[in-house]
Coordinates of C-alpha atoms and ligand atoms in Angstrom, one line a residue:
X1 CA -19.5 -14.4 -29.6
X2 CA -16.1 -14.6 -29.1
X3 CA -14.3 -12.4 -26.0
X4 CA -11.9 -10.5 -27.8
X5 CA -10.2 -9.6 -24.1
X6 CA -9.2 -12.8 -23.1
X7 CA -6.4 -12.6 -25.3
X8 CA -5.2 -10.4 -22.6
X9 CA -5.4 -13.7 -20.4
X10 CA -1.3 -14.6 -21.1
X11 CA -0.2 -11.6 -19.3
X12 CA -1.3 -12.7 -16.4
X13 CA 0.3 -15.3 -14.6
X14 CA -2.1 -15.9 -11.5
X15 CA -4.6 -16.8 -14.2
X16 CA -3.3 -20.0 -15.1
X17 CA -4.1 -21.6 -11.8
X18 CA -6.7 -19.8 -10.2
X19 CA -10.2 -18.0 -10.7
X20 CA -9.2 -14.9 -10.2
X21 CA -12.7 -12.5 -9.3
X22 CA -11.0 -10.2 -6.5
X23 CA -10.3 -7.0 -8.8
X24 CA -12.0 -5.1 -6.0
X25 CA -9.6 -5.8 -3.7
X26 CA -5.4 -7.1 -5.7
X27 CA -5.7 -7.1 -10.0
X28 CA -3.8 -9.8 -11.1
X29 CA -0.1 -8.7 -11.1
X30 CA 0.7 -8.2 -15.1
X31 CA 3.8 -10.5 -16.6
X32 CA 5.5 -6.9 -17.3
X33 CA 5.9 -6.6 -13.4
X34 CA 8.9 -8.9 -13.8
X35 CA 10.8 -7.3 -16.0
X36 CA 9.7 -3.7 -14.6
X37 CA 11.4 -4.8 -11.0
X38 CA 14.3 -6.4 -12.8
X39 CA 15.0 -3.0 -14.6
X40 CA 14.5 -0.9 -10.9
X41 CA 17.3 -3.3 -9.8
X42 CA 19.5 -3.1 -12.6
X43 CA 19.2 0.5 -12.8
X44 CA 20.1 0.7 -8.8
X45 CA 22.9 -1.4 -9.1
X46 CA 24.4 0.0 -12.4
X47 CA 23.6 3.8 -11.8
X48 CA 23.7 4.3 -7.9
X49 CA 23.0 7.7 -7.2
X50 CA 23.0 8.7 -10.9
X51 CA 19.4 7.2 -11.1
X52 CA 17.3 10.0 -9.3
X53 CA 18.2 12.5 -12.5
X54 CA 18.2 9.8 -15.2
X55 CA 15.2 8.2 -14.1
X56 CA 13.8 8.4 -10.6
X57 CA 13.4 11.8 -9.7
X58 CA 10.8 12.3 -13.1
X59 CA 9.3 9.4 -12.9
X60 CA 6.4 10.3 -9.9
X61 CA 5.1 12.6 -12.3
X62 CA 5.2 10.5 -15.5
X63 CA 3.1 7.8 -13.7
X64 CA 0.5 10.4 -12.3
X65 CA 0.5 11.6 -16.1
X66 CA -0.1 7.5 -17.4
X67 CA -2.8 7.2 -14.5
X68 CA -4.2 10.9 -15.6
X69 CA -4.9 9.6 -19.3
X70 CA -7.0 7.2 -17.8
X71 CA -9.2 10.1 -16.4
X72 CA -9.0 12.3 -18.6
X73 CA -6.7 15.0 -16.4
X74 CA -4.4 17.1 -18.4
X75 CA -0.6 16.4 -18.1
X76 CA 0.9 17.8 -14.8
X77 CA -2.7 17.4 -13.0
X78 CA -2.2 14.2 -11.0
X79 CA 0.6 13.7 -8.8
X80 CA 1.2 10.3 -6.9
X81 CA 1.4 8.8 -2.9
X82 CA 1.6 5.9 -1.1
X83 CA -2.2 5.8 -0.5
X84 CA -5.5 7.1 -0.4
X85 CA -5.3 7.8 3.3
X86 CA -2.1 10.1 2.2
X87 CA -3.8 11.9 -0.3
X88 CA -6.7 13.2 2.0
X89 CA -3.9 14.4 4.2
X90 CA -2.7 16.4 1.6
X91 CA -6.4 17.7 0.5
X92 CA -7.3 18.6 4.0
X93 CA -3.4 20.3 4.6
X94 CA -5.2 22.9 2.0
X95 CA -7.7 23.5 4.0
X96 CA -8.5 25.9 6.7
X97 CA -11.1 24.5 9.4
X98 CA -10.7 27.4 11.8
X99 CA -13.6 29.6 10.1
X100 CA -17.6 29.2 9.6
X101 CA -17.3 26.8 6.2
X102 CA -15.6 23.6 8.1
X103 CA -18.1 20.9 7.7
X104 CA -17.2 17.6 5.5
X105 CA -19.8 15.9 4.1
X106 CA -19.5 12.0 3.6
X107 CA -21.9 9.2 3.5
X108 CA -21.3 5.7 6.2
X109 CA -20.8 3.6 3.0
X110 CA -17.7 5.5 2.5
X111 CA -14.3 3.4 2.7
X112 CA -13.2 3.6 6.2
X113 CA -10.1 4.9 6.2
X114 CA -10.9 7.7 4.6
X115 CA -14.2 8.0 7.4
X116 CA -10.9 7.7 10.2
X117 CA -9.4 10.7 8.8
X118 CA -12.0 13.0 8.6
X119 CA -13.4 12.0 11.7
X120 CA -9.8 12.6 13.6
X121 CA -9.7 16.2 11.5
X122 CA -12.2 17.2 14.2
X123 CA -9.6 18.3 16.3
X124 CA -8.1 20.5 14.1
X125 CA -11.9 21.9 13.7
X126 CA -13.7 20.5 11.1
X127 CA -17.6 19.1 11.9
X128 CA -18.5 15.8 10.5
X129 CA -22.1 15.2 9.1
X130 CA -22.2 11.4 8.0
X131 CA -25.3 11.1 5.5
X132 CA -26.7 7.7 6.2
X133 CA -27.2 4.4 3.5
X134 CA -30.7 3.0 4.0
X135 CA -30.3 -0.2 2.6
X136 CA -27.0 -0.6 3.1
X137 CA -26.5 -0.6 -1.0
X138 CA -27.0 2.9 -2.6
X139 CA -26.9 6.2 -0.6
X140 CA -29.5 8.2 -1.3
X141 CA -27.9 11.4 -3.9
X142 CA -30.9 13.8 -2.1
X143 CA -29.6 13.1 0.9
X144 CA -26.2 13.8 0.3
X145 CA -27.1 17.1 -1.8
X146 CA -29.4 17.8 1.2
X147 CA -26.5 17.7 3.9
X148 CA -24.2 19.9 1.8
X149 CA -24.6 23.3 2.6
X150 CA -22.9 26.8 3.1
X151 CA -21.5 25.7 5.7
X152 CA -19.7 22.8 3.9
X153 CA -16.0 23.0 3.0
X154 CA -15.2 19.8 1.8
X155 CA -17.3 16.3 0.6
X156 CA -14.9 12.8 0.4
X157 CA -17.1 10.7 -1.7
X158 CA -16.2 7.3 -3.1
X159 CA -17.4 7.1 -6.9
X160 CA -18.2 3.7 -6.1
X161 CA -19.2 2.3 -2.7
X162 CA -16.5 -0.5 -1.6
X163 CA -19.0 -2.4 0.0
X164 CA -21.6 -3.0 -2.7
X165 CA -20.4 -1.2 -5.7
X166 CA -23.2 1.3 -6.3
X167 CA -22.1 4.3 -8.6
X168 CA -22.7 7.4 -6.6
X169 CA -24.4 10.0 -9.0
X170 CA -21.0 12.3 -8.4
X171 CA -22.0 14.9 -11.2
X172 CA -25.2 16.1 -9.2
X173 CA -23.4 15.8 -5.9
X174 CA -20.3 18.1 -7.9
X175 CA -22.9 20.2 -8.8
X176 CA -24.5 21.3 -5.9
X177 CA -21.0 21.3 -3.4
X178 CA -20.2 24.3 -6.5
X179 CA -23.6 26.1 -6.0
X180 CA -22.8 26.3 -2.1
X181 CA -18.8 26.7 -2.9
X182 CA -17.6 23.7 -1.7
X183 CA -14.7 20.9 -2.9
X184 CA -15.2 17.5 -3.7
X185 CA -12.6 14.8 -3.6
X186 CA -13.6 12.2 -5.5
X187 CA -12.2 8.5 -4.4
X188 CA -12.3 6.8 -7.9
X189 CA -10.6 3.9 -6.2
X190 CA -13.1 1.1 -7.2
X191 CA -14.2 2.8 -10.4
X192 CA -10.7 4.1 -12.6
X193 CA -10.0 0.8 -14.5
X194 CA -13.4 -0.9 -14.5
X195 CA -16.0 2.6 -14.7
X196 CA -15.4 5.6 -16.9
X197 CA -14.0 8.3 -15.0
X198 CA -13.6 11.8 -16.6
X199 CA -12.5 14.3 -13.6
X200 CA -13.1 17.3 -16.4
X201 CA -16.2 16.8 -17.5
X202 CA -17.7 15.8 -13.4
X203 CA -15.5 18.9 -12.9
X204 CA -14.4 17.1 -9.8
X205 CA -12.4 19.5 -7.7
X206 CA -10.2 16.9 -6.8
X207 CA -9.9 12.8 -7.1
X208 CA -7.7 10.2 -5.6
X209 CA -7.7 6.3 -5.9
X210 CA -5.0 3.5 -6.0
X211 CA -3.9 1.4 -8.4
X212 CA -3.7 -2.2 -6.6
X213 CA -7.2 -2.9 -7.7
X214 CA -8.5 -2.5 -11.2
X215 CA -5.8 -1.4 -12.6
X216 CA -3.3 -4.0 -11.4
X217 CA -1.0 -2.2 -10.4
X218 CA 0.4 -3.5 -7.1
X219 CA 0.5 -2.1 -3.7
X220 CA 2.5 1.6 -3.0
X221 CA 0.9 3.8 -5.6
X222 CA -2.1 5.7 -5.1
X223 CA -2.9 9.6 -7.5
X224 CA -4.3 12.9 -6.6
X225 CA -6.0 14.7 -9.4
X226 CA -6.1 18.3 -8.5
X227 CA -8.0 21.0 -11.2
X228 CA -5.6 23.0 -12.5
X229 CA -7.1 26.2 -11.9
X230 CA -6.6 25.0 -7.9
X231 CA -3.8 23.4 -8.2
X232 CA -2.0 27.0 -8.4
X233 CA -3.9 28.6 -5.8
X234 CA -3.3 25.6 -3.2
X235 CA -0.8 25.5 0.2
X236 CA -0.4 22.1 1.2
X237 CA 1.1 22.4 4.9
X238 CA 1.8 18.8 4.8
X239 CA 4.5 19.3 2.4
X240 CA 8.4 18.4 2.1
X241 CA 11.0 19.3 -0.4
X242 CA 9.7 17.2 -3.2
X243 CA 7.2 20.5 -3.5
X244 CA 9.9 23.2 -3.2
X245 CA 10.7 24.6 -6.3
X246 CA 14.2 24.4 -6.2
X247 CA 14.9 21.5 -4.3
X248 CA 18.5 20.7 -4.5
X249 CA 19.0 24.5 -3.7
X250 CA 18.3 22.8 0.6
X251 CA 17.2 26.4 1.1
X252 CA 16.4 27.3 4.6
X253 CA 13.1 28.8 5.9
X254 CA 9.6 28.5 4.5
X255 CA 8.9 26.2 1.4
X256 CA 8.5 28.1 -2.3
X257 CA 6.0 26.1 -3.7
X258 CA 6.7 24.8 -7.2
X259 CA 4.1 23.9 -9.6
X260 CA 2.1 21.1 -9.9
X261 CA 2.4 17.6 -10.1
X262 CA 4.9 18.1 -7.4
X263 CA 3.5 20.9 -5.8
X264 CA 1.3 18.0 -4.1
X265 CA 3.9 15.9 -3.1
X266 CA 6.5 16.1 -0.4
X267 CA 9.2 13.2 0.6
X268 CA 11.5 11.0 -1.5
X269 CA 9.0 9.0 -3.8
X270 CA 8.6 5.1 -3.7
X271 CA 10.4 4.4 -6.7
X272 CA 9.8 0.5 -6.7
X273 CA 6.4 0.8 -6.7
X274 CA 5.5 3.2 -9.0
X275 CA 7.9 0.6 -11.3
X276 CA 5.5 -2.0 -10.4
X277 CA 2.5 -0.2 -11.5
X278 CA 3.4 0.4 -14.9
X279 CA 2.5 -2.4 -16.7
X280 CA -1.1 -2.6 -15.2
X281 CA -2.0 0.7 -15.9
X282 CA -0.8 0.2 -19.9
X283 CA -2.8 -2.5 -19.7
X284 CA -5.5 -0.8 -19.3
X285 CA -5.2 1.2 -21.4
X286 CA -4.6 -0.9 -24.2
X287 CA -7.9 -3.3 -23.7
X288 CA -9.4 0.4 -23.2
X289 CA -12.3 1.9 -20.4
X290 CA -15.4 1.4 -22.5
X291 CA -14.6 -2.2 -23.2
X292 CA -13.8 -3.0 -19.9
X293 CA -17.2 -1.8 -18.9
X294 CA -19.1 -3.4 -21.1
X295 CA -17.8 -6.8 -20.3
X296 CA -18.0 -6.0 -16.6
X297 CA -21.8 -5.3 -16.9
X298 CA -22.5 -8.4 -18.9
X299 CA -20.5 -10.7 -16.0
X300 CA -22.0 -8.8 -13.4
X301 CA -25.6 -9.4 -14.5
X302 CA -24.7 -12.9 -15.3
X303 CA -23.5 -13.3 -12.0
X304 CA -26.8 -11.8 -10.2
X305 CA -28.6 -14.1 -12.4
X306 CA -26.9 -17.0 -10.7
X307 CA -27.3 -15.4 -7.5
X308 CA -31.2 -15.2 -7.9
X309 CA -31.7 -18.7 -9.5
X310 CA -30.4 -19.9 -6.1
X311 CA -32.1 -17.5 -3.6
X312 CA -28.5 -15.7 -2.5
X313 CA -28.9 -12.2 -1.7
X314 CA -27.4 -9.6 -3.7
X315 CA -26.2 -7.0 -2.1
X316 CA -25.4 -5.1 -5.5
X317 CA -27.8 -2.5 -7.5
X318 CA -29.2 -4.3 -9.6
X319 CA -29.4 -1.7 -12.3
X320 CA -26.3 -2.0 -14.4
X321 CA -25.6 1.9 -14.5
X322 CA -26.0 2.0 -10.8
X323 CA -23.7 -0.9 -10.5
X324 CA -19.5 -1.0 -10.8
X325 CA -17.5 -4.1 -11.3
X326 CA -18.3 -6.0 -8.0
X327 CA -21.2 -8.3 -7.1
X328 CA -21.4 -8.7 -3.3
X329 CA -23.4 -12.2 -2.7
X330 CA -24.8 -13.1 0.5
X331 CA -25.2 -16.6 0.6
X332 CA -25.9 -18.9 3.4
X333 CA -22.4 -18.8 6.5
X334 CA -20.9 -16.4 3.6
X335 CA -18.0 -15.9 5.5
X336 CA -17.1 -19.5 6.0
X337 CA -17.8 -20.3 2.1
X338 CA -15.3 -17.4 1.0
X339 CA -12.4 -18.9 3.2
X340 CA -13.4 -22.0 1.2
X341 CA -13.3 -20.6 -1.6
X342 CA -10.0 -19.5 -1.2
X343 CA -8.6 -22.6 -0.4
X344 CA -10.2 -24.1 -3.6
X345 CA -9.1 -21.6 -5.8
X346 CA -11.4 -19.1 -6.4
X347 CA -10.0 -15.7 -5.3
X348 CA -12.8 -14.1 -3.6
X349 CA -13.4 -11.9 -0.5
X350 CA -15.8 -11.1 2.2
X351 CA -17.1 -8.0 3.6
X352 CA -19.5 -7.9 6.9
X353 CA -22.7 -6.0 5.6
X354 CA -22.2 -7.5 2.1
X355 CA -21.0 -11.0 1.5
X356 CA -18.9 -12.4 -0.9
X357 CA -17.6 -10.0 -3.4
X358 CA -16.8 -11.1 -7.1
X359 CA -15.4 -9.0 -9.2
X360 CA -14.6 -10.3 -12.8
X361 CA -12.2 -8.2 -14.8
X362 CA -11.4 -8.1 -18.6
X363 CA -9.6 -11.1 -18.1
X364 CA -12.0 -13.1 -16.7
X365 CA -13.8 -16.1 -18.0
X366 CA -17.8 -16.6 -18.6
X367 CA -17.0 -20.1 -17.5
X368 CA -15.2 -19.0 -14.7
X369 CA -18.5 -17.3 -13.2
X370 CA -20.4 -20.8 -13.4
X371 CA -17.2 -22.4 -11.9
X372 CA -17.4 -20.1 -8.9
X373 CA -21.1 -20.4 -8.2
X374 CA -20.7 -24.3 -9.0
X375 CA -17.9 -24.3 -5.7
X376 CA -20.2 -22.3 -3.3
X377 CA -23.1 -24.8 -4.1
X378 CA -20.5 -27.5 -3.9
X379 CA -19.2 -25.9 -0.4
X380 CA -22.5 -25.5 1.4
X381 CA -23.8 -29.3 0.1
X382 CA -20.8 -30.3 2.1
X383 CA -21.5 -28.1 4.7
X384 CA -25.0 -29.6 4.9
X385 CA -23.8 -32.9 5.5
X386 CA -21.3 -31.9 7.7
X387 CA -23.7 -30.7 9.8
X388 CA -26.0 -34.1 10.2
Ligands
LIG401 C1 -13.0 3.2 -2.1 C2 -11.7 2.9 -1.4 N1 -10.9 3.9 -0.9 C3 -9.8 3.7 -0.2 C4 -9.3 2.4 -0.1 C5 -8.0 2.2 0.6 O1 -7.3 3.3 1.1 P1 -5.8 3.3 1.3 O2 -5.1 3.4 -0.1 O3 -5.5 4.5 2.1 O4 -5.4 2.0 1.9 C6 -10.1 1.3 -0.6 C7 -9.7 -0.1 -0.4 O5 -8.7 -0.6 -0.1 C8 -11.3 1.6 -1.2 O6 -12.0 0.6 -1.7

């Protein structure tokens, strides 16, 4: 059958001369990216000043409305940041650990930065309780529904887990943080652009990601969903006069918090980035969610299948609903073969605990999976005789 998404193949440069499976960690930067830099400098240099009200000032929001479409959030939910690290700081500036309810539930396959933060929240009181993997793949939903309890004010979960790509059951986990009354922020990072996300219908509380990885969007931009019944009822303290509601007025004194998007935000925004990470997340759209998955399960069981015919390890579930758009493969000195790969052109990474990753993307090739496998058995043959 022919794959009607390659003809999205043009767009991107990178894919002329490389095999690009490393999704999980930089999409391929779209052709628009050119042209969307070109017009941030033109607009500089021919409007000065003049282009915060004509264009800059708006344009934070009308990204994190692009990137909420995605995700089905409703216009005005999802304001944008520098990062994912950022947007916890703005969650947990919400939050009040002095009381009873100040534990934060997360699980050790959880991506670390965000492990850093809540681990250094501890002085401001909050109590950690890290729910262990035990197979260094999945973590175990009971467990997690387990460790949330009354006592719980807040659970950072990755959708999917960076490591191996296992799809955290996030509705049951949603459910049960509600039945004790506590919020989840849902890090749809390695899902939004490869896995459906709808934050209304997991009635997520809250959800942040970035958009340098599936949704090719470059480094700088990351969102924060916030449900609009909260978003009203939140104080961010850490908070700047992006969120004030009138603020060219430079009022003195406390901030008056305006609504959100910006309610969420604080400092000047990173106008050359959110350019950038336009054309990616159109992209997306256009070749659409449910496409993108269904292509992304086919390469990623076709690439398991290669894995197994040649005794690698998959670190990866190997159930297709279980699994996102990465296939970590531990084959023989993994590390060593991935900086191989590299230098022969197939964009890969590795990740202590699970190998290799590959990630294939709309864009990607079925040939291109054979070609990749073909280099690692081509790497450790050498390898082999190097080592006679
Ligand atoms: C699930 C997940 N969360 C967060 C991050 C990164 O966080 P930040 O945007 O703060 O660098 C990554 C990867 O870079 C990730 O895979």
């Amino acid at each position: 059958m022919p794959d009607d998404l390659l003809r999205y193949r043009s767009e991107f440069p990178i894919l002329e001369h490389t095999n690009y499976l490393i999704s999980n960690s930089l999409g391929a930067m779209p052709r628009g990216v050119y042209d969307a830099l070109k017009g941030y400098a033109e607009t500089w240099a021919t409007r000065g000043v003049r282009a915060w009200e004509e264009r800059w000032w708006m344009l934070a929001a009308e990204v994190g409305d692009e990137l909420g479409a995605l995700m089905n959030a409703p216009p005005g939910s999802v304001s944008t940041h520098q990062n994912v690290t950022t947007c916890q700081a703005v969650v947990a500036s919400c939050l009040d650990f002095s009381g009873k309810r100040n534990k934060v539930v997360y699980s050790d396959m959880n991506f670390p930065s965000v492990m850093y933060f809540w681990e250094a929240q501890q002085a401001t009181g909050a109590r950690v309780s890290m729910v262990k993997t035990g197979d260094g793949v999945t973590v175990p939903t009971e467990r997690m529904i387990e460790a949330i309890d009354d006592k719980t004010l807040i659970v950072p979960m990755s959708h999917v887990i960076f490591r191996s790509s296992f799809i955290q059951d996030a509705k049951a986990i949603i459910e049960k943080a509600h039945k004790v009354g506590a919020y989840v922020l849902l890090d749809t990072f390695q899902s939004l652009g490869s896995v459906p996300v709808d934050v209304q219908s997991l009635n997520t509380d809250f959800a942040c990601g970035g958009v340098l990885k599936w949704l090719c969007g470059g480094p700088g931009v990351a969102y924060l969903y916030v449900r609009p019944d909260l978003g009203k009822k939140l104080h961010p303290r850490f908070t700047g006069w992006t969120a004030h509601q009138e603020p060219f007025n430079f009022e003195t004194g406390p901030i008056r918090y305006t609504d959100p998007p910006y309610r969420f935000m604080n400092g000047t925004p990173h106008i050359p980035s959110l350019e950038a990470a336009r054309p990616g997340i159109k992209v997306i759209g256009q070749v659409g969610i449910d496409k993108i998955r269904e292509k992304s399960q086919r390469q990623t069981a076709r690439l398991i299948e290669l894995a197994d015919e040649r005794g690698w390890r998959v670190n990866t579930p190997r159930n297709p609903e279980q699994r996102g758009g990465t296939v970590s493969i531990d084959m023989p000195d993994s590390q060593q073969v991935c900086a191989e790969l590299i230098k022969r052109e197939v964009l890969v990474d590795f990740r202590p605990k699970a190998g290799v990753r590959m990630s294939p993307h709309f864009y990607t090739r079925d040939e291109e999976l054979e070609a990749a496998i073909a280099t690692v058995e081509e790497i450790l043959r050498e390898r082999a005789l190097a080592a006679k």
